[in-house]
Every structure is written in C-alpha cells, then in structure tokens.
Tab-separated table of C-alpha atoms in Angstrom:
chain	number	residue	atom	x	y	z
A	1	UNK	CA	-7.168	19.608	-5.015
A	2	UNK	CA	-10.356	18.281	-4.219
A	3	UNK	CA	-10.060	14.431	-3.872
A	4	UNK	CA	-11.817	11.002	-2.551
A	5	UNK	CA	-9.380	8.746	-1.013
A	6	UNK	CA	-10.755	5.483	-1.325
A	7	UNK	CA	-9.238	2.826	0.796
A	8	UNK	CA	-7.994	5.722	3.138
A	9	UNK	CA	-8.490	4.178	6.591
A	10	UNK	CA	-5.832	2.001	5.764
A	11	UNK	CA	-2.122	2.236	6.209
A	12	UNK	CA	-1.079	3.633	2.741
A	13	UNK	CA	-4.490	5.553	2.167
A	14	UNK	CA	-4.264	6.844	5.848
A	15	UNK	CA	-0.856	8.458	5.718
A	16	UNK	CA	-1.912	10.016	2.037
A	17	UNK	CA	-4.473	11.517	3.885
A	18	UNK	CA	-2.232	12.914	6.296
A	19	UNK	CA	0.077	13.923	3.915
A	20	UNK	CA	-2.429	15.573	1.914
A	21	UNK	CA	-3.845	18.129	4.264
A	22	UNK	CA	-0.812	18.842	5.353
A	23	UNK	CA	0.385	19.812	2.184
A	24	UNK	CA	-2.665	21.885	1.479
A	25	UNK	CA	-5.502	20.416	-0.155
A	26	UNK	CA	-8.890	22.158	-0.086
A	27	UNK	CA	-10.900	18.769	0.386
A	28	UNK	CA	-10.545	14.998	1.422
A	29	UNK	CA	-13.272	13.052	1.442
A	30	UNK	CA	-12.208	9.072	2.830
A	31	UNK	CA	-14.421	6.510	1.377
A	32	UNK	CA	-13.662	3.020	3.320
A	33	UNK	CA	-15.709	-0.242	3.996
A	34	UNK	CA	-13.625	-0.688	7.530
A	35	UNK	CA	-12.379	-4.345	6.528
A	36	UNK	CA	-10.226	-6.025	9.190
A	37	UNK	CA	-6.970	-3.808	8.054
A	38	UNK	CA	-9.315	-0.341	7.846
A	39	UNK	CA	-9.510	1.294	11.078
A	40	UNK	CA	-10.614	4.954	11.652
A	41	UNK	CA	-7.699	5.152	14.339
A	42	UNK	CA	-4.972	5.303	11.523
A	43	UNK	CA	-7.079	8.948	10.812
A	44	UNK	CA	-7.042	10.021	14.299
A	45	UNK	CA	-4.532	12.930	13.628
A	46	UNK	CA	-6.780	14.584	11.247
A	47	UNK	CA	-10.081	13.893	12.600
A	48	UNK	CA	-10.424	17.760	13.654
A	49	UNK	CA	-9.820	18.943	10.309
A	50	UNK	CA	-12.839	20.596	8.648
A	51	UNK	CA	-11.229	19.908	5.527
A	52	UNK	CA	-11.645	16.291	5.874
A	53	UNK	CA	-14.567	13.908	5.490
A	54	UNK	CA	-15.318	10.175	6.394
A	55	UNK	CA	-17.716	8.363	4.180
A	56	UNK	CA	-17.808	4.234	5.375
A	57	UNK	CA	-18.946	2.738	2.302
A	58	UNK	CA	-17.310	0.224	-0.411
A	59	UNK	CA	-15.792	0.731	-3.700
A	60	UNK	CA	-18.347	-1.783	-5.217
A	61	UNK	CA	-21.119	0.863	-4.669
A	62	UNK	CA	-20.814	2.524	-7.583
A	63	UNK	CA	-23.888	4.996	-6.735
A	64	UNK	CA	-22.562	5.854	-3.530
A	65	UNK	CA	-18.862	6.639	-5.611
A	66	UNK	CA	-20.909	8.776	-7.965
A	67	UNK	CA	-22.770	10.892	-5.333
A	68	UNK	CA	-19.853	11.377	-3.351
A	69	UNK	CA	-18.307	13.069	-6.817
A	70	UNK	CA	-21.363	15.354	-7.495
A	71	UNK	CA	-21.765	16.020	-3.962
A	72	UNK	CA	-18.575	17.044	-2.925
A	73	UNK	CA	-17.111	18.435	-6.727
A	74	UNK	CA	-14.005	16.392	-6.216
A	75	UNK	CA	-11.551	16.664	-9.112
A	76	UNK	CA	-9.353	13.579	-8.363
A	77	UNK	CA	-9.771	10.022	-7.189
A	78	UNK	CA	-6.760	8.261	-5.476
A	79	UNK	CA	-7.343	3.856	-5.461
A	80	UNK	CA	-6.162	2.746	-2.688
A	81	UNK	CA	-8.691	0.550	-2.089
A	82	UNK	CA	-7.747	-3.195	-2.113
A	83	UNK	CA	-7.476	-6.771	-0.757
A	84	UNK	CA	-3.456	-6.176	-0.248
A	85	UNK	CA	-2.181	-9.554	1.413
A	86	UNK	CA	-0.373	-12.288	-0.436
A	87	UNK	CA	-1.396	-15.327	2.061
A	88	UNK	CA	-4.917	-13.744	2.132
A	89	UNK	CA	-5.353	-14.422	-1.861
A	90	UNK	CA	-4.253	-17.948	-1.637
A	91	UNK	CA	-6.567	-18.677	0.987
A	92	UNK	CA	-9.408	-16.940	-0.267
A	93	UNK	CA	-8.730	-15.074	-3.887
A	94	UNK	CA	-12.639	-14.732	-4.975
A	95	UNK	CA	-12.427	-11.867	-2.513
A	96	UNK	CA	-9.395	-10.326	-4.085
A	97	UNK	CA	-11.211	-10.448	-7.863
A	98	UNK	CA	-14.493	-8.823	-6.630
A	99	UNK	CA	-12.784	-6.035	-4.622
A	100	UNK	CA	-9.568	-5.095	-6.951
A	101	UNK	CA	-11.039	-6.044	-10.173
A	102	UNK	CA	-14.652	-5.241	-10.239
A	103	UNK	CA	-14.732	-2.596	-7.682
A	104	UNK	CA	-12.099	-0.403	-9.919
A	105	UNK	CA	-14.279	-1.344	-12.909
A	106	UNK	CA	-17.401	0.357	-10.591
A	107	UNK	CA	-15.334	3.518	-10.086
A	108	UNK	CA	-14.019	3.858	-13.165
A	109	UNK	CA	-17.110	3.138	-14.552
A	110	UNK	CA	-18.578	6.044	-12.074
A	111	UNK	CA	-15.760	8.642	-12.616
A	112	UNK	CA	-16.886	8.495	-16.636
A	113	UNK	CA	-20.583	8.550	-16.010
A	114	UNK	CA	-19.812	11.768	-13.358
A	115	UNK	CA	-16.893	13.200	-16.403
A	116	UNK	CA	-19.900	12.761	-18.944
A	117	UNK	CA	-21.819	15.784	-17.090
A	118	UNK	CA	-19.039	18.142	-16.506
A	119	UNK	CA	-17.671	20.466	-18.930
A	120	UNK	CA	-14.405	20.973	-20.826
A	121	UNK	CA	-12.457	22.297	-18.476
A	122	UNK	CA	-13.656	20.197	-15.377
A	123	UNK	CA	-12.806	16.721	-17.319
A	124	UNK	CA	-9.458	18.209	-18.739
A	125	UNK	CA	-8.498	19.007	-14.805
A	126	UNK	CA	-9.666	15.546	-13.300
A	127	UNK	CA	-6.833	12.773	-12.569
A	128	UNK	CA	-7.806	9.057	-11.248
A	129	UNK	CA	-4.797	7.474	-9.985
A	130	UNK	CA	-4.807	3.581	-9.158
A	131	UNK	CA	-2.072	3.014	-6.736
A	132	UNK	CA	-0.780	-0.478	-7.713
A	133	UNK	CA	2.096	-2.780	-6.779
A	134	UNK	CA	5.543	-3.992	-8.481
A	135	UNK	CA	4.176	-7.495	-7.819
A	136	UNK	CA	2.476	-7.450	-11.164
A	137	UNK	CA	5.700	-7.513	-13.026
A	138	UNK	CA	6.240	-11.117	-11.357
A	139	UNK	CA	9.576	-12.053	-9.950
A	140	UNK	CA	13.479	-11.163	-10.888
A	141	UNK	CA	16.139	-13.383	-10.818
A	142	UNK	CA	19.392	-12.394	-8.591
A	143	UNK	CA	21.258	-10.511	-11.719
A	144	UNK	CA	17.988	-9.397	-13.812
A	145	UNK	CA	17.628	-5.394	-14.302
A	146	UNK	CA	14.658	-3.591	-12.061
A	147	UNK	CA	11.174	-3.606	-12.811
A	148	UNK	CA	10.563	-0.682	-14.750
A	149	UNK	CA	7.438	0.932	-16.405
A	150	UNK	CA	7.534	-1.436	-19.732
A	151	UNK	CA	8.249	-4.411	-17.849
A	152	UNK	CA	5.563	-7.020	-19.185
A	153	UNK	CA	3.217	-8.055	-16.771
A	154	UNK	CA	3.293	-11.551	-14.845
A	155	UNK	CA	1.614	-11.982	-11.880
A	156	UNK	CA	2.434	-15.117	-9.893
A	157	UNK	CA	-0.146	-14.985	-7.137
A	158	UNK	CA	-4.178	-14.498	-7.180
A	159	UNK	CA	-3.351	-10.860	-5.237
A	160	UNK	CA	-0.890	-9.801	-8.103
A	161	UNK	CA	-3.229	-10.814	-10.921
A	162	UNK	CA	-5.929	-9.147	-9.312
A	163	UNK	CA	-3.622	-5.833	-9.133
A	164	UNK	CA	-2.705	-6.452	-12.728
A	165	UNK	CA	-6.224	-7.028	-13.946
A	166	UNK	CA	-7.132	-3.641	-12.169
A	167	UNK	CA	-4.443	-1.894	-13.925
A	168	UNK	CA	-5.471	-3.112	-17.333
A	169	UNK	CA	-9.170	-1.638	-16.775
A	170	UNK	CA	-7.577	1.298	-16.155
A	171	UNK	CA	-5.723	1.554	-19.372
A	172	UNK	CA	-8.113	0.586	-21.296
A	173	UNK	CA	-10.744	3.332	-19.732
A	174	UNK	CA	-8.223	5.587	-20.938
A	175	UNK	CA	-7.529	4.479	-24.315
A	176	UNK	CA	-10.990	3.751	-24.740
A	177	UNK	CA	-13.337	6.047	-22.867
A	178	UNK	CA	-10.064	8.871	-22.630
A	179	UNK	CA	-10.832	8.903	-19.060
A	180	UNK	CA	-7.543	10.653	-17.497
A	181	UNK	CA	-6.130	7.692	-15.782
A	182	UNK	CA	-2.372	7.683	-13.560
A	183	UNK	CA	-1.294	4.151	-12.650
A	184	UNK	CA	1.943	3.576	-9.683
A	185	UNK	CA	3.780	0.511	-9.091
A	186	UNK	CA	5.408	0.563	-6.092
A	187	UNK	CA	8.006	-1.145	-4.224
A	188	UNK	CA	7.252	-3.020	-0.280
A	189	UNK	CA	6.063	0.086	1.913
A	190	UNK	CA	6.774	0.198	5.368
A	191	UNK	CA	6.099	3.115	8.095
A	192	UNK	CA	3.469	3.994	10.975
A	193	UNK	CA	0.399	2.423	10.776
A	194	UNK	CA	0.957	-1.039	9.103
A	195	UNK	CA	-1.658	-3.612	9.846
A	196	UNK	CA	0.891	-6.640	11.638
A	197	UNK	CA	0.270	-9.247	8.904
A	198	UNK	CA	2.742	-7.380	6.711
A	199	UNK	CA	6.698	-8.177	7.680
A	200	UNK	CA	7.955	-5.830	9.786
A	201	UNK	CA	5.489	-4.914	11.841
A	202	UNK	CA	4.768	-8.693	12.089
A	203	UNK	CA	7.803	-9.188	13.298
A	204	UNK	CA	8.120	-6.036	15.724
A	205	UNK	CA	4.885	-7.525	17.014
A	206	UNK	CA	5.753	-11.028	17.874
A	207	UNK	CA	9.221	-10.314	19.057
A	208	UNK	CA	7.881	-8.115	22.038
A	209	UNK	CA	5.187	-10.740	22.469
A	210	UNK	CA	7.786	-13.825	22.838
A	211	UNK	CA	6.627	-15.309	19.845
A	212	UNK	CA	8.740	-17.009	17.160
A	213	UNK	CA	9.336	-14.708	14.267
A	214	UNK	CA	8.296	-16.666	11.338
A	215	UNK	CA	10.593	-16.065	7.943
A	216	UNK	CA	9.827	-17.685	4.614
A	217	UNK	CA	11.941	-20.633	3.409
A	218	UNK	CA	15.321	-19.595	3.174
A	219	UNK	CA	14.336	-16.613	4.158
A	220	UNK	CA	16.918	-14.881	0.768
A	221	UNK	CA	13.983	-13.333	-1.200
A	222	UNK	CA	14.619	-10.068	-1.924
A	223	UNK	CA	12.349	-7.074	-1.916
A	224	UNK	CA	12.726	-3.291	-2.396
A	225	UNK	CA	11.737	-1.017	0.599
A	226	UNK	CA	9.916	2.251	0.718
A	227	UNK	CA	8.876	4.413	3.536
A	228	UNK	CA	4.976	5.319	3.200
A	229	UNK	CA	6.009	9.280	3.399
A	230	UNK	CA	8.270	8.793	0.636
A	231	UNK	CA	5.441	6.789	-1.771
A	232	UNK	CA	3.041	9.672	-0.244
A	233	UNK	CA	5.134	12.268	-2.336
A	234	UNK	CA	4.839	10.070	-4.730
A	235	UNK	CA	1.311	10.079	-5.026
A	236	UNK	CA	1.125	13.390	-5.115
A	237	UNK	CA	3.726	14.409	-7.746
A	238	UNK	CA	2.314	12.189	-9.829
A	239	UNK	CA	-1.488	13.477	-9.373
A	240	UNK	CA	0.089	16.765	-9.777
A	241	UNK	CA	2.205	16.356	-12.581
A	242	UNK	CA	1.363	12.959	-14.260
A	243	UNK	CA	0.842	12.579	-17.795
A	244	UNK	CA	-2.869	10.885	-17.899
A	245	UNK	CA	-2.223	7.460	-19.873
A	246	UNK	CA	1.216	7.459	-17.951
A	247	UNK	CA	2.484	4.483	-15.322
A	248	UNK	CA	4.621	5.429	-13.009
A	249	UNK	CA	6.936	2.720	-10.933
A	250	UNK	CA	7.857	4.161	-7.429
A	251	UNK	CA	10.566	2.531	-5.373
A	252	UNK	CA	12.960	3.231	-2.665
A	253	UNK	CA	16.331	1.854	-4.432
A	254	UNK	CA	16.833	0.007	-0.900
A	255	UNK	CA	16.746	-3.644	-2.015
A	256	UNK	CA	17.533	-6.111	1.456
A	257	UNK	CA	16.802	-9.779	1.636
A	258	UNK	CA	13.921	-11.045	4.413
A	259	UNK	CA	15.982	-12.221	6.716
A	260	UNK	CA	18.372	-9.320	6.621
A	261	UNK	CA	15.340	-7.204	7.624
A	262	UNK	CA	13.946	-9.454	10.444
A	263	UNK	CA	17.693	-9.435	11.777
A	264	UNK	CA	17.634	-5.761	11.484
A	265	UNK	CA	14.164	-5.217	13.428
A	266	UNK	CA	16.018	-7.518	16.193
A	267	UNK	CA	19.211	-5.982	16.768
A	268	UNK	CA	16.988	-2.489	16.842
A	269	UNK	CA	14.646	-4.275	19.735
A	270	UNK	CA	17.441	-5.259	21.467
A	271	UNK	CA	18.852	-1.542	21.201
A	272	UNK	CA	15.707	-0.093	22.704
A	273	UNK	CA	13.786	-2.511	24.023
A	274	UNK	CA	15.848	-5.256	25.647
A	275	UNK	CA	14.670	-9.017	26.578
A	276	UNK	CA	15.922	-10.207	29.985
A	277	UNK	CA	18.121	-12.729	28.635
A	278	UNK	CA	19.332	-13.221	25.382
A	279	UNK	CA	18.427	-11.406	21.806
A	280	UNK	CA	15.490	-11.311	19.905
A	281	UNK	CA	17.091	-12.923	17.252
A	282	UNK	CA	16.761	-16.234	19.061
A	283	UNK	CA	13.669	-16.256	18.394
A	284	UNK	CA	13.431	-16.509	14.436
A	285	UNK	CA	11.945	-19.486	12.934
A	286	UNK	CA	12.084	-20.449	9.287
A	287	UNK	CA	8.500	-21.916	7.876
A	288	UNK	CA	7.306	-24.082	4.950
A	289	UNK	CA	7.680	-21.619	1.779
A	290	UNK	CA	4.123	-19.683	0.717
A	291	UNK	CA	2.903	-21.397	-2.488
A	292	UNK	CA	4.814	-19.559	-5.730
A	293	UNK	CA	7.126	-17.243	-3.291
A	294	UNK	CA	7.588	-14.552	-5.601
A	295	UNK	CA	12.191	-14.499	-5.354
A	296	UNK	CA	13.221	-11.260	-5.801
A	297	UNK	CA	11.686	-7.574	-6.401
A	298	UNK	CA	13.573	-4.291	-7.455
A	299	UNK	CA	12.261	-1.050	-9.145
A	300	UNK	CA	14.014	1.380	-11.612
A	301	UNK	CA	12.426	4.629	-10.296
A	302	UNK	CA	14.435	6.813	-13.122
A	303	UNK	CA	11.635	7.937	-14.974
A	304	UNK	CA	9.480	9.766	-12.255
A	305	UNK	CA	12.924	11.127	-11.131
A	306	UNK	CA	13.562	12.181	-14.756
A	307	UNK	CA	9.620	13.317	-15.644
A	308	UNK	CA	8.466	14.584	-11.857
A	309	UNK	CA	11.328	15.295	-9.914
A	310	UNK	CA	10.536	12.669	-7.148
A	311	UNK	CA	13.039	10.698	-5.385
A	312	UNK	CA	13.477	8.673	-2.752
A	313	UNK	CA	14.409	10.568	0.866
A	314	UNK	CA	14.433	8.176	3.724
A	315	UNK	CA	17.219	5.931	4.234
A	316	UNK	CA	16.381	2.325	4.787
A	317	UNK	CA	18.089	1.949	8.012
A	318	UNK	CA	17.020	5.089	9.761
A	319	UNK	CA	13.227	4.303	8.155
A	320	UNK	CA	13.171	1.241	9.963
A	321	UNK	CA	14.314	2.449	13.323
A	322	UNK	CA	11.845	4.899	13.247
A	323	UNK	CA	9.478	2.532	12.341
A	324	UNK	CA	10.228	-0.024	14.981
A	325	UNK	CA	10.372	3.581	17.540
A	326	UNK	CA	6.755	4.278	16.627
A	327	UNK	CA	5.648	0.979	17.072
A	328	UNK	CA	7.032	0.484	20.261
A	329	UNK	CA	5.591	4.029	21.277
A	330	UNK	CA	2.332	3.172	20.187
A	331	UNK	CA	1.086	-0.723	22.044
A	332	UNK	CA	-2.279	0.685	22.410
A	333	UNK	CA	-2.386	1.073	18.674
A	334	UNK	CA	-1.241	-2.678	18.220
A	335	UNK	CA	-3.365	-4.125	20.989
A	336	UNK	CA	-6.367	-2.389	19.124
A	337	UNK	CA	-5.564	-4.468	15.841
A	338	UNK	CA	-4.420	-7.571	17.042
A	339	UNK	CA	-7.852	-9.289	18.134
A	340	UNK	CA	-8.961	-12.678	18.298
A	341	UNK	CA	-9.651	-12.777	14.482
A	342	UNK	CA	-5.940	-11.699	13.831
A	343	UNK	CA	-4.005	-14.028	16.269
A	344	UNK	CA	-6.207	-17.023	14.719
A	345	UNK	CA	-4.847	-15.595	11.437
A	346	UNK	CA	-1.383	-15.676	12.268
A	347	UNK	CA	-1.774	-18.783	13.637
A	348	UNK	CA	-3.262	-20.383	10.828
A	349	UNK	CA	-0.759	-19.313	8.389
A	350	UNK	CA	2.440	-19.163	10.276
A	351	UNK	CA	2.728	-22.661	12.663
C-alpha cells in the first residue's frame, strides 16, 4: 500500500501512521496543516523511517492533494482530516463546514481528476476511505438498539452535521463519479496521543494539575469506547478488504457512562499516582450541560466482524490504565500541548 494520510499529525491519523509501517506498507506520505491539535511530536516514533513522508499543507489545497498523488503514485487516501471537537463547533462551526465539508469535496474532487489519468487496473486498485464518527447517527435513548450501518442520519451538533455532510459527498462521488469510496463510523477513541480537550485525557490532565474535573450535567450520557490501536485495525481491514460503496461502523462494544469513566481515571491516579491527602475524585465538578448534549451512543460492530473479520481486542478497563500509564509517563508530551491558547480554552468552556 501506497497511501496519503491526511490529518496524520493528529491523534487518530498519527497512530494509523504508526500502525501502518509497522504492519508493512511500502509508502506514507502525512499531509497536515499543524492546527492547534496537529503536532509533528505525535510522529516522533517514525520520523527515521525512509518509508515515511511529511507534507504540511491543508486538505483545502486541492492542487497540492493532486501532486502529492502523481508525485508519490499513492493508491489509497485515508481522511482523517477534520475539525473533531464538539464545544469547538458550537463556538465557531463556519470552521467545521469549510474544513470537513468542502475540504473532502477538494479531495474527492482531486482523487477523480488524478483516477481520470490512470488506467484500468490503477483505478480498480485505489480505495479512499473517510474515517467518520457514530455522532452522525444522532443520539439513542437508554433501551434503543446500536447504531448500525443503516441507521438514518441525524446529526445534533454543527461538528456531526459537518461529519455527515462529508459522508454524503462521499457517497455520492461513488454513485455518481464510481470513485471507490470506504466510509467508518466509529465509536469515542481513546489511547496515546489525545489532544487534552477530549475526556480522558482532559481529565488525566487536570487531576494531576489540581484542577476541578469538569463533567457534563448529570454527568449519565453514555458513550461507546475504543482504543485507537483497535480502530487502527480497523482502518486497515477495511482499506484492505472493504467493499468500495460500503460503510463500515467500528466500535469497541464497551459502552460506560461519563462519570463512570472520570471515576475510573481517578481511582487509577490514585493507584499510581497518589495526592497527599485525599482522592482525586474530590475534585470532580459537574457544569452547565453543552447545548444539545447528544444522551447516549452505542455501535453494532457485527457486520465488519461478519464481512472483515475485525473485532474489538482491548478491554476497556485495561485500555484505560494504560492510557492513564502513558500519560503519566509522558508530562513533557502534555506540557508541549497545553499552552496559553489551550488553558484559555479550557477555561472558557469549562468555568
């Protein structure tokens, strides 16, 4: 496989990449603008590799997409480019719209003018997957069946409608244009490398800092966790073995509630990295509700068990130790992060 990574500086794309050479692939060539979540860092362990390539650069360039193609003779494109952060939409969606809506139009739009000048055989071997999210489907109540594939699309927040408006482009450049287009839904990833805006490492963050841990409302919403190593296989089954046309929901059948997680993350802390008095637990604090707090997520993974062999390896609870292990073995990753620009973030959206 020969294959541009866009979005790969970040946490998912980052630990594809990773994944990816170690699993063989001839060529990886990283295509990422270095937003506030990018950071070349999260590539450090394959920097040496001659097999790998970083190209800083933006999705919306579709000229620069289309070189990079010719260039390199890549026969895949993974989409992992995108805006990725609920609170982030609300605040500010036009950003969201112009980076997951039109700048997967530009690449699909450059993957079929690159596909025009290849032959047969190159365009029947090419795959573009668009790695998506299960909040597209909208929200479950507590006794509705899992998001599946033909779940009908609802998006309740500007990030999920600008996921879901992505992933209708990319059917429709399949039905229309035949372009061979893969699309995953997945479930909450968590894992090594997580920007701390995202829950866990959030909370893993401000609990060694002495900060309250803010939870959501009630804190009861529900969501369905997957380690990035597990979606990684993922990926790759389904680039490998995906039927072009095909979605694919990924999940990591390990549904736990917020504040069941955040409890989790303390008693962990307090297992390996004890306060002087006390537990870290004392230092949760519930918040105003976000605006349309999506309730509950689950995903029905049968069908890429069923169709690609891929299932779901890491337990939830040894996942999440690890996670909260690598965290705490890595501060000089999370100081690097965590600038001015951040804590003003979390400030703004968590007091």
């Amino acid at each position: 496989m020969r294959i541009l990574v866009t979005g790969g500086a970040g946490f998912i794309g980052a630990n594809f990449v990773s994944f990816l050479l170690s699993t063989g692939a001839e060529r990886v060539v990283v295509l990422d603008a270095l937003t506030y979540a990018g950071n070349l860092g999260n590539l450090a362990p394959v920097r040496a590799d001659p097999r790998y390539r970083f190209v800083k650069g933006s999705i919306l360039d579709r000229d620069l997409v289309e070189a990079l193609l010719e260039e390199e003779g890549l026969d895949a494109v993974a989409n992992l480019a995108a805006e990725s952060h609920v609170d982030r939409s609300i605040r500010g969606p036009e950003t969201f719209v112009e980076t997951n809506v039109t700048g997967t139009l530009r690449l699909l739009e450059a993957v079929r003018a690159v596909l025009a000048r290849r032959d047969a055989a190159a365009r029947s071997r090419f795959r573009y997957l668009q790695v998506s999210t299960d909040e597209v489907f909208g929200s479950l109540a507590p006794a509705d069946p899992k998001f599946r594939e033909t779940t009908p699309y609802a998006p309740n927040s500007p990030y999920a409608a600008s996921k879901a408006g992505a992933d209708h482009l990319v059917r429709a450049w399949h039905e229309t244009y035949g372009l061979p287009t893969l699309i995953s839904n997945c479930s909450n990833n968590y894992g090594p490398y997580q920007f701390p805006e995202k829950l866990i490492p959030l909370m893993i963050h401000n609990a060694l800092a002495g900060k309250p841990l803010p939870v959501y409302g009630d804190g009861r919403q529900v969501r369905d966790w997957l380690h990035v190593s597990d979606h990684c296989a993922a990926l790759a089954a389904i680039l490998a073995r995906g039927v072009p046309g095909q979605s694919y929901a990924v999940g990591g059948n390990s549904e736990r509630t917020n504040i069941d997680v955040v409890v989790a993350i303390c008693d962990l802390l307090d297992r390996h990295r004890p306060r002087n008095a006390g537990s870290y637990r004392d230092q949760i604090a519930f918040v105003a509700d976000r605006p349309g707090h999506d309730r509950r997520y689950a995903i029905d993974a049968q069908k890429i068990a069923r169709d690609l062999g891929w299932r779901p390896s890491r337990d939830f609870a040894h996942g999440l130790e690890e996670t909260v292990l690598w965290y705490l073995d890595h501060g000089d990753w999370v100081r690097d992060v965590t600038s001015g620009a951040y804590r003003d973030w979390v400030a703004e959206h968590y007091t």
